[in-house]
Coordinates of C-alpha atoms in Angstrom, one line a residue:
M1 CA 16.5 -62.0 -18.9
K2 CA 16.2 -59.3 -16.2
Y3 CA 18.1 -61.5 -13.7
I4 CA 20.9 -62.3 -16.2
I5 CA 21.4 -58.5 -16.8
T6 CA 21.4 -57.8 -13.1
F7 CA 23.9 -60.6 -12.5
I8 CA 26.2 -59.2 -15.2
L9 CA 26.0 -55.7 -13.7
V10 CA 26.9 -57.0 -10.3
L11 CA 29.8 -58.9 -11.7
S12 CA 31.0 -55.9 -13.6
F13 CA 30.6 -53.2 -11.0
G14 CA 30.4 -55.1 -7.7
W15 CA 26.8 -54.0 -7.1
M16 CA 24.0 -52.2 -8.9
T17 CA 24.0 -48.5 -8.1
A18 CA 20.9 -46.8 -6.8
T19 CA 20.7 -44.5 -9.8
Q20 CA 20.9 -47.5 -12.2
E21 CA 18.3 -49.3 -10.4
A22 CA 16.0 -46.3 -10.3
A23 CA 16.4 -45.8 -14.0
A24 CA 14.7 -49.1 -14.6
E25 CA 11.4 -47.5 -13.9
T26 CA 10.5 -44.0 -15.1
N27 CA 9.4 -41.6 -12.5
P28 CA 6.3 -39.7 -13.9
Q29 CA 7.2 -36.4 -12.1
K30 CA 8.2 -33.6 -14.3
I31 CA 11.3 -31.8 -13.1
G32 CA 12.9 -28.6 -14.2
I33 CA 16.7 -28.1 -13.8
L34 CA 17.5 -24.5 -13.8
Y35 CA 20.3 -23.2 -16.1
H36 CA 20.6 -19.6 -14.9
G37 CA 22.5 -17.4 -17.4
Q38 CA 23.0 -14.5 -15.0
S39 CA 24.5 -16.8 -12.4
D40 CA 26.9 -18.2 -15.1
T41 CA 27.9 -14.6 -15.9
Y42 CA 28.7 -14.0 -12.3
T43 CA 30.8 -17.2 -11.8
K44 CA 32.7 -16.3 -15.0
I45 CA 33.6 -12.9 -13.5
K46 CA 34.6 -14.6 -10.2
K47 CA 36.6 -17.2 -12.3
W48 CA 34.8 -20.1 -10.6
S49 CA 33.3 -23.2 -12.3
L50 CA 30.1 -22.4 -14.1
T51 CA 26.7 -22.9 -12.5
S52 CA 25.7 -24.7 -15.7
D53 CA 28.3 -27.4 -15.0
K54 CA 26.6 -28.0 -11.6
A55 CA 23.2 -28.0 -13.4
D56 CA 24.5 -30.6 -15.9
K57 CA 25.6 -32.9 -13.1
L58 CA 22.2 -32.8 -11.4
Y59 CA 20.4 -33.0 -14.8
H60 CA 22.1 -36.2 -15.7
L61 CA 21.8 -37.6 -12.2
Y62 CA 18.1 -37.2 -12.0
E63 CA 17.7 -38.4 -15.6
S64 CA 19.5 -41.6 -14.8
Q65 CA 17.2 -42.0 -11.8
G66 CA 14.2 -42.1 -14.1
F67 CA 12.8 -38.6 -13.5
Q68 CA 11.4 -36.6 -16.5
V69 CA 13.9 -33.7 -16.5
S70 CA 13.9 -30.6 -18.6
K71 CA 16.3 -27.7 -18.8
I72 CA 14.7 -24.4 -17.9
T73 CA 16.1 -20.8 -17.9
E74 CA 15.2 -17.3 -16.6
T75 CA 12.3 -17.3 -19.2
E76 CA 10.4 -19.8 -17.0
L77 CA 11.2 -17.9 -13.8
K78 CA 9.6 -14.8 -15.2
S79 CA 6.2 -16.5 -15.4
L80 CA 4.4 -18.2 -12.5
S81 CA 2.2 -20.2 -14.9
E82 CA 5.3 -21.6 -16.6
L83 CA 6.8 -22.7 -13.3
R84 CA 3.5 -24.5 -12.5
K85 CA 4.1 -26.9 -15.4
Y86 CA 6.8 -28.6 -13.2
D87 CA 6.3 -30.8 -10.2
A88 CA 9.6 -29.6 -8.8
I89 CA 12.4 -27.3 -9.8
V90 CA 16.1 -27.9 -9.0
F91 CA 18.3 -24.8 -8.2
P92 CA 22.0 -25.6 -8.5
Y93 CA 24.0 -22.7 -7.1
T94 CA 21.6 -20.1 -8.5
V95 CA 23.2 -16.9 -7.0
M96 CA 21.8 -14.1 -9.1
M97 CA 18.0 -14.4 -9.3
N98 CA 16.3 -11.0 -9.4
V99 CA 13.4 -9.9 -7.2
K100 CA 10.8 -10.9 -9.8
E101 CA 12.3 -14.3 -10.3
R102 CA 12.5 -14.9 -6.5
E103 CA 8.9 -13.8 -6.0
N104 CA 7.6 -16.2 -8.6
V105 CA 9.7 -19.0 -7.0
K106 CA 8.2 -18.1 -3.6
L107 CA 4.6 -18.2 -4.9
Y108 CA 5.3 -21.4 -6.9
I109 CA 6.3 -23.2 -3.7
Q110 CA 3.6 -21.6 -1.6
D111 CA 1.0 -22.8 -4.1
G112 CA 2.2 -26.5 -3.9
G113 CA 5.4 -26.7 -6.0
G114 CA 8.5 -28.6 -4.9
A115 CA 12.1 -27.4 -5.0
I116 CA 15.6 -28.6 -4.3
F117 CA 18.0 -25.7 -3.4
A118 CA 21.6 -26.9 -3.9
F119 CA 23.7 -24.3 -2.1
G120 CA 23.9 -20.5 -2.7
T121 CA 20.4 -19.8 -3.8
A122 CA 19.1 -16.3 -4.7
R123 CA 21.9 -14.1 -3.4
N124 CA 22.3 -11.0 -5.5
E125 CA 25.8 -9.6 -5.4
S126 CA 25.1 -7.2 -8.3
A127 CA 24.4 -4.7 -5.5
H128 CA 28.2 -4.3 -5.4
M129 CA 28.9 -5.0 -9.1
D130 CA 26.6 -2.6 -11.0
T131 CA 29.2 -1.7 -13.6
V132 CA 29.4 -5.4 -14.6
L133 CA 25.9 -6.8 -14.1
K134 CA 22.8 -4.7 -14.5
N135 CA 20.3 -6.2 -12.1
D136 CA 18.0 -5.2 -9.3
R137 CA 19.9 -3.8 -6.2
T138 CA 19.1 -6.4 -3.5
P139 CA 20.7 -5.4 -0.2
L140 CA 23.2 -8.0 1.0
I141 CA 23.8 -9.3 4.4
Y142 CA 26.4 -6.6 5.2
D143 CA 24.0 -3.9 4.1
T144 CA 21.4 -4.8 6.7
L145 CA 21.2 -5.0 10.5
T146 CA 19.5 -8.3 11.2
W147 CA 21.2 -10.9 9.0
I148 CA 17.8 -12.0 7.6
W149 CA 17.8 -10.8 4.1
E150 CA 20.5 -12.7 2.2
W151 CA 17.7 -14.3 0.1
D152 CA 15.6 -11.2 0.1
N153 CA 11.9 -12.0 -0.6
L154 CA 12.7 -15.7 -0.8
T155 CA 13.8 -15.7 2.8
E156 CA 10.4 -16.7 4.2
V157 CA 10.4 -19.9 2.2
F158 CA 13.6 -21.0 4.0
A159 CA 11.9 -20.4 7.3
S160 CA 15.3 -19.3 8.6
R161 CA 17.6 -16.4 9.3
F162 CA 20.7 -16.5 7.1
I163 CA 23.6 -16.4 9.5
D164 CA 26.8 -16.4 7.4
D165 CA 29.1 -17.9 4.8
V166 CA 31.7 -19.9 6.6
Q167 CA 34.9 -21.5 5.4
L168 CA 35.5 -25.1 6.7
T169 CA 38.6 -27.2 6.2
N170 CA 38.7 -31.0 6.4
F171 CA 35.0 -31.2 7.3
T172 CA 32.5 -34.1 7.8
V173 CA 28.8 -34.0 7.3
K174 CA 26.6 -36.8 8.7
N175 CA 22.9 -37.5 9.2
T176 CA 20.9 -36.3 12.2
S177 CA 18.8 -38.6 14.4
N178 CA 15.7 -37.2 12.6
K179 CA 13.3 -40.0 11.4
H180 CA 12.3 -37.9 8.3
P181 CA 11.1 -40.0 5.3
I182 CA 14.0 -38.7 3.2
L183 CA 16.5 -40.2 5.6
T184 CA 14.6 -43.5 6.3
N185 CA 14.0 -44.1 2.6
T186 CA 17.7 -43.3 1.8
Y187 CA 18.9 -45.7 4.5
K188 CA 16.5 -48.4 3.2
E189 CA 17.8 -48.1 -0.4
L190 CA 21.5 -48.0 0.6
G191 CA 21.0 -50.8 3.1
K192 CA 22.7 -48.9 6.0
I193 CA 21.8 -46.7 8.9
S194 CA 23.9 -43.6 8.4
L195 CA 25.2 -41.2 5.8
S196 CA 28.6 -39.5 5.5
F197 CA 30.2 -36.8 3.4
T198 CA 33.8 -35.6 3.8
N199 CA 35.8 -32.8 2.1
T200 CA 39.6 -33.0 2.7
R201 CA 40.6 -30.6 0.0
P202 CA 43.6 -28.4 1.2
A203 CA 41.7 -25.2 0.8
G204 CA 38.5 -26.6 2.3
D205 CA 35.3 -25.0 1.1
W206 CA 32.6 -22.5 1.8
V207 CA 29.3 -23.6 3.5
E208 CA 26.2 -21.6 4.3
V209 CA 24.8 -21.5 7.9
I210 CA 21.1 -20.8 8.5
E211 CA 19.1 -20.6 11.7
P212 CA 15.6 -22.0 11.6
W213 CA 12.8 -20.1 13.3
N214 CA 10.0 -22.6 13.4
K215 CA 9.2 -26.3 13.4
A216 CA 8.3 -26.4 9.7
I217 CA 12.0 -26.9 8.9
S218 CA 13.6 -30.3 9.8
P219 CA 17.4 -30.7 10.0
L220 CA 18.6 -33.8 7.9
L221 CA 22.4 -33.4 8.0
T222 CA 24.8 -31.7 10.3
Y223 CA 28.5 -30.6 10.3
T224 CA 29.9 -33.2 12.8
N225 CA 33.6 -32.3 12.5
Y226 CA 36.1 -29.9 10.9
S227 CA 39.8 -29.1 11.5
A228 CA 39.7 -25.3 10.9
T229 CA 37.2 -22.5 10.3
D230 CA 37.3 -18.7 9.9
K231 CA 34.2 -18.4 12.2
P232 CA 34.4 -20.9 15.0
N233 CA 31.5 -19.2 16.9
T234 CA 29.2 -19.8 13.9
V235 CA 29.5 -23.5 13.2
K236 CA 29.0 -25.8 16.2
K237 CA 30.2 -29.4 15.7
G238 CA 27.3 -31.9 15.8
S239 CA 24.5 -29.3 15.9
T240 CA 24.8 -26.8 13.0
G241 CA 22.6 -28.0 10.2
A242 CA 24.0 -28.8 6.7
A243 CA 20.8 -29.8 5.0
Y244 CA 17.1 -29.2 5.8
A245 CA 13.6 -30.3 4.7
V246 CA 11.2 -27.4 4.7
E247 CA 7.4 -27.1 4.3
Y248 CA 6.0 -23.8 3.2
G249 CA 2.5 -23.1 2.1
K250 CA 1.3 -26.2 0.2
G251 CA 4.8 -26.9 -1.1
R252 CA 8.0 -28.6 0.1
M253 CA 11.7 -27.9 -0.5
V254 CA 15.0 -29.4 0.5
Y255 CA 18.0 -27.1 1.0
S256 CA 21.7 -28.1 1.2
G257 CA 24.1 -25.6 2.8
F258 CA 27.2 -27.4 1.5
K259 CA 28.0 -28.2 -2.2
M260 CA 26.6 -31.7 -2.3
Y261 CA 26.9 -31.7 -6.1
D262 CA 30.7 -31.7 -5.7
H263 CA 30.5 -35.0 -3.8
I264 CA 28.5 -36.9 -6.5
T265 CA 28.8 -38.1 -10.0
G266 CA 26.4 -37.1 -12.8
G267 CA 26.8 -37.8 -16.5
N268 CA 30.4 -37.1 -17.5
L269 CA 31.1 -35.0 -14.4
K270 CA 32.7 -37.0 -11.6
S271 CA 32.8 -36.2 -7.9
W272 CA 35.6 -33.8 -6.9
D273 CA 38.9 -35.2 -5.7
K274 CA 39.2 -35.5 -1.9
T275 CA 35.5 -35.7 -1.4
T276 CA 33.4 -38.7 -0.3
G277 CA 29.7 -39.5 -0.2
D278 CA 29.0 -40.2 -3.9
Q279 CA 26.4 -42.9 -3.4
D280 CA 25.0 -41.4 -0.3
G281 CA 24.5 -38.1 -2.1
Q282 CA 22.9 -39.6 -5.1
V283 CA 20.3 -41.6 -3.2
F284 CA 19.7 -38.7 -0.7
L285 CA 19.0 -36.3 -3.6
K286 CA 16.7 -38.9 -5.2
H287 CA 14.5 -39.3 -2.1
S288 CA 14.6 -35.5 -1.5
L289 CA 13.0 -35.1 -4.9
N290 CA 10.6 -37.9 -4.2
W291 CA 9.6 -36.2 -0.9
V292 CA 9.0 -32.7 -2.4
T293 CA 6.9 -34.1 -5.2
E294 CA 4.8 -36.8 -3.4
P295 CA 1.1 -36.1 -2.9
H296 CA 0.5 -34.5 0.5
T297 CA -2.2 -32.5 2.3
T298 CA -0.3 -30.6 4.9
E299 CA -0.1 -26.8 4.5
V300 CA 2.0 -24.3 6.5
K301 CA -0.1 -21.2 6.1
R302 CA 1.7 -17.9 5.6
T303 CA 0.8 -15.5 8.4
Y304 CA 1.9 -11.9 7.9
N305 CA 1.1 -10.0 11.1
V306 CA 3.0 -6.8 12.1
S307 CA 1.6 -4.9 15.0
L308 CA 2.3 -1.2 15.6
T309 CA 1.7 0.5 19.0
Q310 CA 2.5 3.9 20.4
S311 CA 3.7 4.6 24.0
N312 CA 5.2 7.5 26.0
V313 CA 3.1 9.9 23.9
S314 CA 3.2 13.5 25.0
A315 CA 2.5 16.9 23.4
Y316 CA 3.1 20.3 24.9
Q317 CA 4.0 23.9 24.4
R318 CA 7.6 24.9 24.4
A319 CA 9.2 28.4 24.1
N320 CA 9.5 28.3 20.3
D321 CA 7.3 25.5 19.2
F322 CA 4.7 22.9 20.1
V323 CA 6.4 19.5 20.3
V324 CA 5.0 15.9 19.9
Y325 CA 6.8 12.8 21.2
S326 CA 6.0 9.2 20.6
T327 CA 7.7 5.8 20.9
V328 CA 6.6 3.5 18.2
T329 CA 7.0 -0.3 18.6
A330 CA 6.8 -2.6 15.6
E331 CA 6.5 -6.2 16.4
N332 CA 6.3 -9.3 14.2
K333 CA 3.5 -11.6 15.4
G334 CA 3.4 -13.7 12.2
N335 CA 5.4 -16.6 10.9
V336 CA 7.1 -14.7 8.0
P337 CA 9.7 -11.9 8.1
A338 CA 8.7 -8.3 7.5
R339 CA 10.6 -5.1 6.7
G340 CA 9.8 -1.6 5.8
T341 CA 9.7 2.0 7.2
V342 CA 8.1 3.5 10.2
H343 CA 7.1 7.2 10.5
I344 CA 4.5 9.3 12.3
E345 CA 2.4 12.2 11.1
V346 CA 0.0 14.7 12.7
L347 CA -3.4 15.3 11.2
D348 CA -5.8 18.1 12.0
S349 CA -9.6 17.7 12.5
N350 CA -10.1 17.8 8.8
E351 CA -7.7 14.9 8.3
K352 CA -5.1 17.1 6.7
T353 CA -1.5 16.1 7.4
I354 CA 0.2 19.1 9.0
A355 CA 3.5 17.5 9.9
T356 CA 5.4 14.3 9.0
S357 CA 8.5 12.7 10.6
Q358 CA 11.5 11.2 8.8
K359 CA 11.0 7.6 7.8
I360 CA 13.1 5.1 9.6
Y361 CA 14.0 1.9 7.7
I362 CA 13.7 -1.4 9.5
P363 CA 15.6 -4.0 7.5
G364 CA 14.1 -7.0 9.2
L365 CA 11.5 -8.1 11.8
S366 CA 12.1 -11.8 12.4
P367 CA 9.2 -14.1 13.0
D368 CA 10.9 -16.0 15.8
K369 CA 11.4 -15.1 19.5
S370 CA 14.7 -13.4 19.0
S371 CA 15.4 -9.7 19.7
Y372 CA 15.0 -9.0 16.0
R373 CA 11.2 -9.6 16.4
I374 CA 10.6 -6.2 18.0
R375 CA 11.9 -2.7 17.1
N376 CA 11.3 0.5 19.1
E377 CA 11.8 3.9 17.5
K378 CA 11.5 7.3 19.2
F379 CA 10.0 10.2 17.3
Q380 CA 9.8 14.0 17.8
L381 CA 7.8 16.4 15.7
S382 CA 8.0 20.1 16.0
L383 CA 4.8 22.0 15.2
P384 CA 4.2 25.8 15.0
K385 CA 4.3 27.7 18.3
K386 CA 0.8 29.1 17.6
L387 CA -0.8 25.8 16.9
A388 CA -4.6 26.3 17.0
N389 CA -6.6 24.8 19.8
G390 CA -8.4 21.6 18.9
T391 CA -8.0 17.8 18.7
Y392 CA -5.3 16.3 16.5
T393 CA -4.4 12.8 15.5
I394 CA -0.9 11.2 15.8
R395 CA -0.7 8.4 13.3
A396 CA 2.2 6.0 13.2
I397 CA 2.5 4.0 10.0
F398 CA 4.5 0.8 9.1
T399 CA 5.0 0.7 5.3
E400 CA 6.1 -2.7 4.0
G401 CA 8.9 -2.7 1.4
R402 CA 12.5 -2.8 0.5
K403 CA 14.4 0.4 1.0
D404 CA 15.8 0.5 -2.5
Q405 CA 12.5 0.0 -4.3
T406 CA 9.8 2.6 -4.5
G407 CA 7.2 1.1 -6.8
I408 CA 3.6 0.6 -5.7
A409 CA 4.0 -3.1 -5.3
E410 CA 7.0 -2.7 -3.0
Q411 CA 5.9 0.2 -0.8
I412 CA 2.5 -0.3 0.8
P413 CA 1.3 1.0 4.2
V414 CA 0.1 -2.1 6.0
V415 CA -0.6 -1.2 9.6
A416 CA -1.1 2.0 11.7
S417 CA -1.5 3.1 15.3
T418 CA -3.3 6.2 16.3
K419 CA -3.5 8.5 19.3
T420 CA -5.1 11.9 19.8
F421 CA -4.0 15.0 21.6
K422 CA -6.3 17.8 22.6
K423 CA -4.7 21.3 22.8
T424 CA -6.4 24.0 24.9
S425 CA -5.4 27.4 26.3
A426 CA -5.9 26.1 29.8
S427 CA -2.6 24.2 29.9
N428 CA 0.7 23.9 28.1
Y429 CA 0.3 20.1 28.1
A430 CA -2.2 18.5 25.7
I431 CA -4.5 15.7 26.8
I432 CA -3.5 12.4 25.1
G433 CA -6.4 10.0 24.1
E434 CA -7.6 7.3 21.8
V435 CA -9.1 7.9 18.4
P436 CA -12.9 7.0 18.6
F437 CA -14.1 4.3 16.3
F438 CA -17.4 4.0 14.5
P439 CA -20.3 3.5 17.0
D440 CA -22.1 1.3 14.5
V441 CA -19.3 -1.3 14.3
S442 CA -19.5 -3.9 17.1
K443 CA -16.5 -5.7 18.5
S444 CA -18.5 -8.9 17.9
N445 CA -18.5 -8.2 14.1
A446 CA -16.3 -10.8 12.4
A447 CA -14.8 -8.0 10.3
Y448 CA -14.2 -5.7 13.3
Q449 CA -10.4 -5.9 13.3
D450 CA -10.2 -5.5 9.5
M451 CA -12.3 -2.4 9.6
L452 CA -10.4 -1.0 12.7
S453 CA -7.1 -1.6 10.9
L454 CA -8.2 0.2 7.8
Y455 CA -9.7 3.0 9.8
K456 CA -6.4 3.7 11.6
L457 CA -4.6 3.6 8.2
G458 CA -7.0 6.2 6.8
V459 CA -8.4 3.8 4.2
I460 CA -12.0 4.0 5.4
K461 CA -13.6 7.3 6.4
G462 CA -17.2 6.7 7.0
S463 CA -20.0 9.3 6.8
K464 CA -21.4 11.5 9.5
G465 CA -19.4 9.5 12.1
K466 CA -20.7 6.1 11.1
F467 CA -19.4 3.4 8.8
Y468 CA -22.7 1.5 7.8
P469 CA -20.9 -1.9 7.6
T470 CA -23.7 -3.8 5.9
G471 CA -24.4 -1.0 3.4
T472 CA -23.7 -1.4 -0.3
L473 CA -20.4 -0.3 -1.7
S474 CA -20.4 1.7 -4.9
R475 CA -17.8 1.3 -7.6
V476 CA -16.3 4.7 -6.9
Q477 CA -16.1 4.0 -3.2
A478 CA -14.4 0.7 -3.8
T479 CA -11.9 2.2 -6.2
E480 CA -11.1 5.0 -3.7
M481 CA -10.5 2.4 -0.9
I482 CA -8.0 0.5 -3.0
L483 CA -6.2 3.7 -4.0
R484 CA -5.9 4.8 -0.4
S485 CA -4.7 1.4 0.7
L486 CA -2.0 1.5 -2.0
G487 CA -1.0 5.1 -1.0
I488 CA -2.0 6.5 -4.3
N489 CA -3.6 9.9 -4.5
A490 CA -6.3 10.5 -7.1
S491 CA -4.7 12.4 -10.0
A492 CA -6.3 15.6 -11.3
S493 CA -4.6 15.0 -14.6
A494 CA -6.1 11.5 -15.1
T495 CA -8.8 11.3 -17.8
M496 CA -11.2 8.7 -19.0
N497 CA -13.4 8.3 -22.1
V498 CA -16.9 7.5 -20.7
S499 CA -20.3 8.9 -21.6
D500 CA -21.8 9.2 -18.0
M501 CA -19.1 11.4 -16.4
K502 CA -17.1 14.4 -17.2
K503 CA -14.0 16.0 -15.7
G504 CA -14.8 17.9 -12.5
D505 CA -17.7 15.6 -11.5
Y506 CA -17.5 14.0 -8.0
G507 CA -15.4 10.9 -8.2
Y508 CA -14.1 11.5 -11.7
A509 CA -10.4 11.8 -10.7
V510 CA -10.7 8.7 -8.5
L511 CA -12.1 6.6 -11.2
A512 CA -9.8 7.9 -13.9
T513 CA -6.9 7.1 -11.7
G514 CA -8.3 3.7 -11.0
I515 CA -8.5 3.0 -14.7
R516 CA -4.9 4.1 -15.1
Y517 CA -3.9 1.4 -12.6
G518 CA -6.2 -1.3 -13.9
I519 CA -8.4 -1.2 -10.8
I520 CA -11.6 -0.4 -12.6
E521 CA -12.8 -0.3 -16.2
P522 CA -15.7 1.1 -18.1
Q523 CA -18.7 -1.0 -18.9
N524 CA -20.2 -0.5 -22.4
G525 CA -18.7 3.0 -22.5
K526 CA -19.9 4.0 -19.0
I527 CA -18.1 4.0 -15.7
N528 CA -21.3 3.5 -13.6
A529 CA -19.6 5.3 -10.7
F530 CA -22.5 4.9 -8.2
Q531 CA -23.6 1.4 -9.2
P532 CA -22.9 -1.3 -6.6
M533 CA -19.6 -3.1 -6.8
K534 CA -20.1 -6.7 -7.7
R535 CA -18.0 -9.6 -6.5
D536 CA -16.6 -10.5 -9.9
V537 CA -15.5 -7.0 -10.7
M538 CA -14.1 -6.7 -7.2
A539 CA -11.8 -9.7 -7.8
K540 CA -10.2 -8.0 -10.7
A541 CA -9.9 -4.6 -8.9
I542 CA -8.0 -6.2 -6.0
V543 CA -5.8 -8.5 -8.1
N544 CA -4.8 -5.7 -10.4
G545 CA -4.4 -3.1 -7.7
F546 CA -2.2 -5.3 -5.5
K547 CA -0.6 -7.1 -8.4
L548 CA -1.5 -10.5 -7.0
Q549 CA -0.6 -13.8 -8.6
G550 CA -1.8 -17.3 -7.9
I551 CA -2.9 -20.5 -9.6
T552 CA -5.2 -23.0 -8.0
E553 CA -6.9 -26.3 -8.9
H554 CA -10.0 -25.1 -6.9
K555 CA -13.2 -24.8 -8.9
F556 CA -16.2 -22.8 -7.8
K557 CA -19.4 -24.4 -9.0
D558 CA -20.7 -21.1 -10.5
I559 CA -17.4 -19.9 -12.1
S560 CA -16.5 -21.6 -15.4
P561 CA -13.1 -21.1 -17.1
T562 CA -15.0 -19.0 -19.7
H563 CA -16.0 -16.4 -17.0
P564 CA -14.3 -13.1 -17.8
Y565 CA -12.9 -12.8 -14.3
Y566 CA -12.1 -16.6 -13.8
K567 CA -8.4 -16.0 -13.4
E568 CA -8.8 -13.1 -10.9
I569 CA -11.4 -14.9 -8.8
N570 CA -9.1 -18.0 -8.5
T571 CA -6.2 -15.8 -7.7
L572 CA -8.1 -14.3 -4.7
Y573 CA -8.9 -17.9 -3.6
T574 CA -5.2 -19.0 -3.9
R575 CA -4.0 -16.0 -1.9
G576 CA -6.5 -16.7 0.8
I577 CA -8.4 -13.4 0.3
T578 CA -11.7 -15.2 -0.4
T579 CA -13.0 -18.6 0.4
G580 CA -16.3 -18.1 -1.4
F581 CA -19.4 -19.6 0.1
T582 CA -18.2 -22.9 1.6
I583 CA -21.8 -24.1 2.2
D584 CA -22.2 -24.8 -1.5
N585 CA -18.8 -24.0 -3.0
T586 CA -20.0 -21.0 -4.9
Y587 CA -18.5 -17.6 -5.5
R588 CA -21.7 -15.8 -6.5
P589 CA -20.1 -13.3 -8.9
N590 CA -23.1 -11.1 -9.4
N591 CA -23.7 -10.5 -5.7
T592 CA -23.0 -7.0 -4.5
V593 CA -20.2 -6.4 -1.9
T594 CA -21.0 -4.8 1.5
R595 CA -18.7 -2.3 3.0
Q596 CA -17.5 -4.6 5.8
Q597 CA -16.9 -7.5 3.3
F598 CA -14.7 -5.2 1.2
A599 CA -12.8 -4.0 4.2
S600 CA -11.9 -7.6 4.9
F601 CA -10.8 -8.3 1.4
I602 CA -8.6 -5.2 1.4
N603 CA -7.0 -5.9 4.7
R604 CA -6.2 -9.5 3.7
A605 CA -4.7 -8.2 0.4
L606 CA -2.5 -5.8 2.4
H607 CA -1.2 -8.7 4.5

């Protein structure tokens, strides 16, 4: 009977389409198609076709191909655990995601999710439309310097710099010579060795041009020809990518820089007039979804690594003041972009800040080898003419975060560089030197760089000139370290209802402030300030303090789902902050945390 039906279909339609053939067998993968209300509102204002129309086309296409598709909205984007219910998510022209939604999408892919981005993803033009759309103010490309941040915090998933929106007329898109599985499987199903899409509409269309910065992104399609463009230096015939396959973290994604959905038929929505590539596009999108959802073991680890150095440092007496000069260099040595502010401050021998420079915003440090990878800034600080003799510290700080956000999670000091100057009466010029590190911390210590980094940031202080790295860390000390790393001062107005401490006691303000931010909590009515910090409580302190999210399938042998800190411990594992004890796959929640261990956990959380 199957062969009779197939024969009738061939007679009726000439040949059985790829989508009809695929529908014969149900694909078990669960796919979410995003219907984004804010994006629809935006396209209505622009008087464009609705994003939900594009979602409908892809919904019915993937449904006909046998995928288990569901319609999802902003509600799911607000919850990482909701997103993890899907093997892949399809984003059709989703132009208005806010910062929280983009962050969840980033973590979803990083933790192993799949995604199809069909043009125009995650821009936020409400930065220039606040009277119409109330949303977070994400800086647009023309608000920044480096052309990296069109997708804001989702940028690192694309492993690319966004170059520009470009208008093309009478253009053709074809496959690359790449032997990527998406292409080879598409060729095999179509029975040919090349793909082609054309758009000959009189007005042409807008396309998006990106520039990859590492080998984790593979070009699949290119713009091979066009008759006219508004930016000829941006699109190079035969080399500028039109679609890419990307690996990020444990996840995979496929991105299309042109409106492929306009070239295909889905449900009751036909391909647009004067476009070609219907069958090519349908099968290409099918195998794109297969690729992002298939089991795989590869992982492209996220490496956040911004270095900060000072050079040309000088300090000397002038006629009316004592001046300090420093050139600060911020360099991206990781594989993800970074942005934030740079400033310097001068501290006296009691670690009191006596002068602070203006903060300079760096909109983007690119992780490639371009000139955007490094930024040099010159600083000058004027101190009182009668500055007391002594040794002072010049601390340069890079604070990660968006310029237009000031919350704790968006503005965190992540790296610092320190120099000293010694002022004496013997000379107008101070002696520049290095800040001495703890003598009891060896460079051979596995946590040496973590401790050194936190020391330069002022997060760890030591006692009597030493750090005691293997010493036990108390609950109040751990809380204070997290607060310092977040740039939060202990509040004198903070209170707590515990039986073993009263306001004015040493550490009271620190712990009360820690409770306010969810970093620490009482135990049976006591705060137990000077009891050792245990590894299970430490997990909650770091997760709540840094507002971390993460879901993993990993199971520690000694941590059951009923453990009160099960979620937080697994979040630390997912974010790469802890590996547990790999020798026996245990976490050992009741073990105490040493000072050097906690320094490593904090520094990893910062990055």
